[in-house]
Short mmCIF file of C-alpha atoms in Angstrom, two decimals:
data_model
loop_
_atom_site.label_atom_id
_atom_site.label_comp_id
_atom_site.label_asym_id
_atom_site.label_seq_id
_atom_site.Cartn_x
_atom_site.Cartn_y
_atom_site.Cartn_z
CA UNK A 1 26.18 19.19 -5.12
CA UNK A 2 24.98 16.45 -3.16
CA UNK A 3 21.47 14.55 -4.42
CA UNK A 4 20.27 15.02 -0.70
CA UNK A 5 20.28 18.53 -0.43
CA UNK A 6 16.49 19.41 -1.31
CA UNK A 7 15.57 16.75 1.34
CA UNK A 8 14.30 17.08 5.11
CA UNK A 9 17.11 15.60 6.84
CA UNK A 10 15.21 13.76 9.94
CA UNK A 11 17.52 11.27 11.78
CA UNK A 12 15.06 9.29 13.55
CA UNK A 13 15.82 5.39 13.76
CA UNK A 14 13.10 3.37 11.72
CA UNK A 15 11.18 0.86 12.62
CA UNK A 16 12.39 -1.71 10.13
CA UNK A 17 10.64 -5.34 9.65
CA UNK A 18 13.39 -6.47 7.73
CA UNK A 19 17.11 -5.42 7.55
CA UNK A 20 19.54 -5.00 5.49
CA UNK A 21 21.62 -7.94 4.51
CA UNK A 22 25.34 -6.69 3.99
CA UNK A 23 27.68 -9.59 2.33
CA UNK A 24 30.69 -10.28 0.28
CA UNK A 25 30.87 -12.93 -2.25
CA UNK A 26 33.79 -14.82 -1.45
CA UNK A 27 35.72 -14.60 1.92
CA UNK A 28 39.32 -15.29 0.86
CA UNK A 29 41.15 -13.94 -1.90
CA UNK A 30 44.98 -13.21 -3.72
CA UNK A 31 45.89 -10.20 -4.51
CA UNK A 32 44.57 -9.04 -7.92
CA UNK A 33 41.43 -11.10 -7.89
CA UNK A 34 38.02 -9.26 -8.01
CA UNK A 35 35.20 -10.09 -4.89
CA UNK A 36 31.52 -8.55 -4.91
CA UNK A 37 30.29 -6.67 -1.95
CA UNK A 38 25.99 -6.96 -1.65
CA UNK A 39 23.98 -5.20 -0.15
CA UNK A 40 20.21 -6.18 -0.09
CA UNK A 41 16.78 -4.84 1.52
CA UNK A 42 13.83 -5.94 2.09
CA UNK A 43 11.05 -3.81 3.24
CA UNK A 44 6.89 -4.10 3.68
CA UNK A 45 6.53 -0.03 3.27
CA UNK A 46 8.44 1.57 0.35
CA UNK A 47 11.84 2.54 1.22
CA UNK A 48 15.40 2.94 -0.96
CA UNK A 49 18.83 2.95 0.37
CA UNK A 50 22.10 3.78 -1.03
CA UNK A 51 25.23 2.29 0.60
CA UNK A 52 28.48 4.47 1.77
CA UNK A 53 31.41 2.74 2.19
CA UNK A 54 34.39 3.56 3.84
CA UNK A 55 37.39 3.89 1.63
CA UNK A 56 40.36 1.32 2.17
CA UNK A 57 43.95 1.17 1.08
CA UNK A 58 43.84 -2.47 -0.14
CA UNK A 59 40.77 -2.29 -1.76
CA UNK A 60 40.37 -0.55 -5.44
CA UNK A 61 36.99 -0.04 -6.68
CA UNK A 62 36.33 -1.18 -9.70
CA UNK A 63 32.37 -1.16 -10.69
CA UNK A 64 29.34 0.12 -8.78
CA UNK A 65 26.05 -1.00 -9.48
CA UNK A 66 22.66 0.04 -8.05
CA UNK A 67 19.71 -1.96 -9.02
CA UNK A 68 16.01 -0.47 -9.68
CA UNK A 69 13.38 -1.16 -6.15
CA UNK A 70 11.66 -4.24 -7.36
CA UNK A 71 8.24 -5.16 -5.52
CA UNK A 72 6.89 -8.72 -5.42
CA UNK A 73 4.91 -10.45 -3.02
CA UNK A 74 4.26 -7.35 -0.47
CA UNK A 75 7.80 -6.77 -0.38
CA UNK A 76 9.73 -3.75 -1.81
CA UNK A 77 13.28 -5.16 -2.54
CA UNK A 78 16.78 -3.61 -2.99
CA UNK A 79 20.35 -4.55 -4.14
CA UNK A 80 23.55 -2.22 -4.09
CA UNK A 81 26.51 -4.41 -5.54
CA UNK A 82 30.35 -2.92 -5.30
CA UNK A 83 33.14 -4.88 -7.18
CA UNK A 84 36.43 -4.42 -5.38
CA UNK A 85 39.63 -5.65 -6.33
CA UNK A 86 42.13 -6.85 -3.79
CA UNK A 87 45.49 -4.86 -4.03
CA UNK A 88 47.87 -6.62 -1.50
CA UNK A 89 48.10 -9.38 0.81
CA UNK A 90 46.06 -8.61 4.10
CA UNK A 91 43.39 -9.45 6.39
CA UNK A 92 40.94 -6.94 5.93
CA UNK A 93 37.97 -5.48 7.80
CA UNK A 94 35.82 -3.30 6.10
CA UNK A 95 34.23 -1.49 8.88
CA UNK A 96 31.95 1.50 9.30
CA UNK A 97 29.75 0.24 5.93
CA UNK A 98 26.63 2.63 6.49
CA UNK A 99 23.14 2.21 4.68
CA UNK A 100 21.55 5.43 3.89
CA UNK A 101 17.95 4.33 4.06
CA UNK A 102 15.09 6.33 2.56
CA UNK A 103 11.43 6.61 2.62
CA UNK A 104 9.98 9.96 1.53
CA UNK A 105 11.65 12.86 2.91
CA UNK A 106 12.78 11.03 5.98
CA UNK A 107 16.03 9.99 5.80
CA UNK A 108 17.90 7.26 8.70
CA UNK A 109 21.12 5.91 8.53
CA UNK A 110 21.86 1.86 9.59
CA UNK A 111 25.52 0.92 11.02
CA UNK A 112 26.27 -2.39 9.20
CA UNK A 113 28.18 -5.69 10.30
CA UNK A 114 31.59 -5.37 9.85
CA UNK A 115 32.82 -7.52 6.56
CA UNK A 116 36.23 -9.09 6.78
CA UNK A 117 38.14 -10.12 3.55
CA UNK A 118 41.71 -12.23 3.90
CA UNK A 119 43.98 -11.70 0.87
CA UNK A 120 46.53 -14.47 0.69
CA UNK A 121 49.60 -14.65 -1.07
CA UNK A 122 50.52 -16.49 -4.39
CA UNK A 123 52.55 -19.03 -3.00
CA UNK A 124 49.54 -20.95 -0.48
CA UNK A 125 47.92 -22.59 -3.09
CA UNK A 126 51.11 -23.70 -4.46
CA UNK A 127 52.39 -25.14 -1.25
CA UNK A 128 49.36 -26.73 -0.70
CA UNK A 129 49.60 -28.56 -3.52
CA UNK A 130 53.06 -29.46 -2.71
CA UNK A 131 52.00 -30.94 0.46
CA UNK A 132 49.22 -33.01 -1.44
CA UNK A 133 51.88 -34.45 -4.36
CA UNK A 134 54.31 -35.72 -1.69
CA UNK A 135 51.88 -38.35 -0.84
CA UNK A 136 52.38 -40.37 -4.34
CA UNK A 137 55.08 -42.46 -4.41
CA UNK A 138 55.96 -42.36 -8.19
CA UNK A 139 57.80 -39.57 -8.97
CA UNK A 140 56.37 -39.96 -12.81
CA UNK A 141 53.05 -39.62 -11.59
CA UNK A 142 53.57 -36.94 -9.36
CA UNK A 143 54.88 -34.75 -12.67
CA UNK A 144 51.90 -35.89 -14.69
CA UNK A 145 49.32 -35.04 -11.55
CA UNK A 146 50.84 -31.90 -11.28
CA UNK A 147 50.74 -31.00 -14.98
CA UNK A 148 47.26 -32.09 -14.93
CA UNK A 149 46.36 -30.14 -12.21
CA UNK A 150 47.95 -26.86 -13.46
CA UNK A 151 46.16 -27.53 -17.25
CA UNK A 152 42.76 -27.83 -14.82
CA UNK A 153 43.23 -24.70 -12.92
CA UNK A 154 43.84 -22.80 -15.86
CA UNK A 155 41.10 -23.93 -17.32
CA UNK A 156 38.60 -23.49 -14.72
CA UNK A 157 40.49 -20.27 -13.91
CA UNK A 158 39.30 -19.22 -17.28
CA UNK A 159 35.81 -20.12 -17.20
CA UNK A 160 35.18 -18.59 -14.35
CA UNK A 161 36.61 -15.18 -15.78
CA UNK A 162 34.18 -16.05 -19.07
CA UNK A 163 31.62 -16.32 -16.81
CA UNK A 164 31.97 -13.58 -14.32
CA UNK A 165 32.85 -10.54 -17.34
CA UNK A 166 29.74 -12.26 -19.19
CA UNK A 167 27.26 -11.69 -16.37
CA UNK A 168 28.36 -8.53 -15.77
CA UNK A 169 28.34 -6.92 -19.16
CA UNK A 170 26.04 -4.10 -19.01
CA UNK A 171 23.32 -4.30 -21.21
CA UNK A 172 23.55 -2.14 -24.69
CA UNK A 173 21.34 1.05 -24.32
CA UNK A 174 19.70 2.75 -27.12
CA UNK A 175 20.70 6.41 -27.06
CA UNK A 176 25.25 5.46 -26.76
CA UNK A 177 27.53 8.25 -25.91
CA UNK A 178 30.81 9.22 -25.67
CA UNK A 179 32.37 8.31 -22.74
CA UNK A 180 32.86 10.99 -19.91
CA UNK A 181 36.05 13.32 -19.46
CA UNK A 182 37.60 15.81 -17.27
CA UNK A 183 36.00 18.23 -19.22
CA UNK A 184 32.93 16.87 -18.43
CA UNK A 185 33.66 16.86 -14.59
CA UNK A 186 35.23 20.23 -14.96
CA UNK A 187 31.78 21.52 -16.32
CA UNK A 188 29.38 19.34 -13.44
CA UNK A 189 31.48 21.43 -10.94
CA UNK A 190 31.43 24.62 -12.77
CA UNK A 191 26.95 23.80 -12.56
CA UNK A 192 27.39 22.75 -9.05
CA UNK A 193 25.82 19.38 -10.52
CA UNK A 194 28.95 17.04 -9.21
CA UNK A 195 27.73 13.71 -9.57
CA UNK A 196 28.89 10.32 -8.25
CA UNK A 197 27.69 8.57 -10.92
CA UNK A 198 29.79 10.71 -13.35
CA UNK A 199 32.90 9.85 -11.28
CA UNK A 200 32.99 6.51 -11.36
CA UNK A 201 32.36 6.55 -14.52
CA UNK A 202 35.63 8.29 -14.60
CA UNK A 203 37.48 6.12 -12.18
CA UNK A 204 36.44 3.01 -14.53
CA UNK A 205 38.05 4.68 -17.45
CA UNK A 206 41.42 5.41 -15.29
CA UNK A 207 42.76 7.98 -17.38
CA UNK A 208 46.31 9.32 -17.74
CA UNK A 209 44.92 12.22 -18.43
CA UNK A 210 43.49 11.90 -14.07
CA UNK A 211 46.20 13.17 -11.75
CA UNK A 212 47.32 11.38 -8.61
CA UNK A 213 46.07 13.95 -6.21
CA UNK A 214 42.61 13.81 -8.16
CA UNK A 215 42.33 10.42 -8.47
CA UNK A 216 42.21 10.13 -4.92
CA UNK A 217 39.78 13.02 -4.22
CA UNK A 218 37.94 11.31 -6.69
CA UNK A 219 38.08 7.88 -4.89
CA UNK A 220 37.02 9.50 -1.43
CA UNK A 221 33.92 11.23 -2.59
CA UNK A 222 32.67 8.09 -4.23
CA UNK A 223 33.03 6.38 -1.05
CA UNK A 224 32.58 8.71 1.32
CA UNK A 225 30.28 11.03 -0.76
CA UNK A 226 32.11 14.21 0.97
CA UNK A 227 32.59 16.62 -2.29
CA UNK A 228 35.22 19.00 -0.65
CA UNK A 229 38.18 17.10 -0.84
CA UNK A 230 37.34 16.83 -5.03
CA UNK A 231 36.26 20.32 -5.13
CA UNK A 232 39.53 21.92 -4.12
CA UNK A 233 41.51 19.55 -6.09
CA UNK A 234 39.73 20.65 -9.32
CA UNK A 235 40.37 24.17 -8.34
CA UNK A 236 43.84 23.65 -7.87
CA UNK A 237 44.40 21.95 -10.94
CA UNK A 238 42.03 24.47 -12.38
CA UNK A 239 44.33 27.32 -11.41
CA UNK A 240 47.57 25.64 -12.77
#
């Protein structure tokens, strides 16, 4: 059941004094490597916002975070973060981002910039070192520059991985629990209680145990937040 459906839907266009700022972390990419999608508000008057995003094919989601309103200096502030990992080379436009914005029962939703990602292949920042190395004119020197620039990539490659998983470790709660199964999505439809926090929670753990067919469904209504598609997968699978 969708966490909206108590509220008075009224789709009248606010009056915002500040909007949101929709960005992505990095704007070039190979495939495999991880970028951050941010989302951040900024309002006088207390408001919240969650962000849909559109699904894409070479995009996988791999984390979702949504941080707590924070107020400071007469301004109520807001960040939605989505890591995404880049699946194949492309040029991609992530279009039709929508910000679901909030402020009591009212409820407005904000068309956001289009974000464009290009995911090149392997072999550019190999050739562009090429190019670079043909400008030395001992061939010994060119083998120990190159070694010493492969040692320094991997190196800095690594530190920046350190870095990244470090900052991003979630911080150990108090009350730990198992983590969540079918059985447990199986029961949140059974309630009518399907929610998207559950499923990615799910879609982090990739299970074998999770079906193509439901994987996707479950995909869609994390990014799309439509529950139908998931609902009549489960009741398939449910019936087999």
């Amino acid at each position: 059941m969708m966490r909206h459906c108590f509220l008075i839907m009224l789709l009248w266009p606010f009056s915002v004094d500040a909007s949101i700022q929709l960005s992505l972390s990095r704007a070039q990419c190979q495939p495999g490597d991880v970028v951050e999608l941010y989302a951040e508000s900024a309002f006088e008057e207390l408001r919240t916002f969650e962000l849909k995003l559109p699904q894409h094919e070479a995009l996988h989601l791999v984390a979702h975070q949504r941080q707590p309103v924070l107020y400071a200096d007469g301004i109520y502030r807001q960040k939605d973060i989505w890591v995404l990992q880049a699946k194949k080379v492309a040029l991609i436009e992530l279009a039709g981002v929508v910000a679901i914005i909030q402020a009591g029962e009212t409820i407005s939703e904000v068309k956001l910039p289009v974000q464009r990602l290009e995911v090149i292949p392997y072999g550019s920042i190999e050739e562009r070192f090429e190019l670079e190395l043909l400008t030395e004119e001992d061939p010994a020197q060119e083998e120990g520059s190159a070694v010493w620039w492969i040692a320094l990539l991997a190196v800095s490659g690594l530190t920046i991985a350190t870095i990244y998983f470090v900052s991003n470790k979630p911080e150990p709660i108090a009350d730990e629990s198992a983590a969540p199964t079918l059985d447990d999505l199986r029961a949140a439809f059974a309630s009518g209680d399907l929610s998207v926090d559950l499923v990615e929670q799910l879609l982090a753990e990739e299970s074998p145990s999770i079906s193509e067919d439901l994987y996707r469904a479950m995909e869609r209504f994390v990014y799309g937040g439509d529950s139908s598609a998931l609902v009549i997968q489960l009741e398939e699978e449910a019936s087999q």
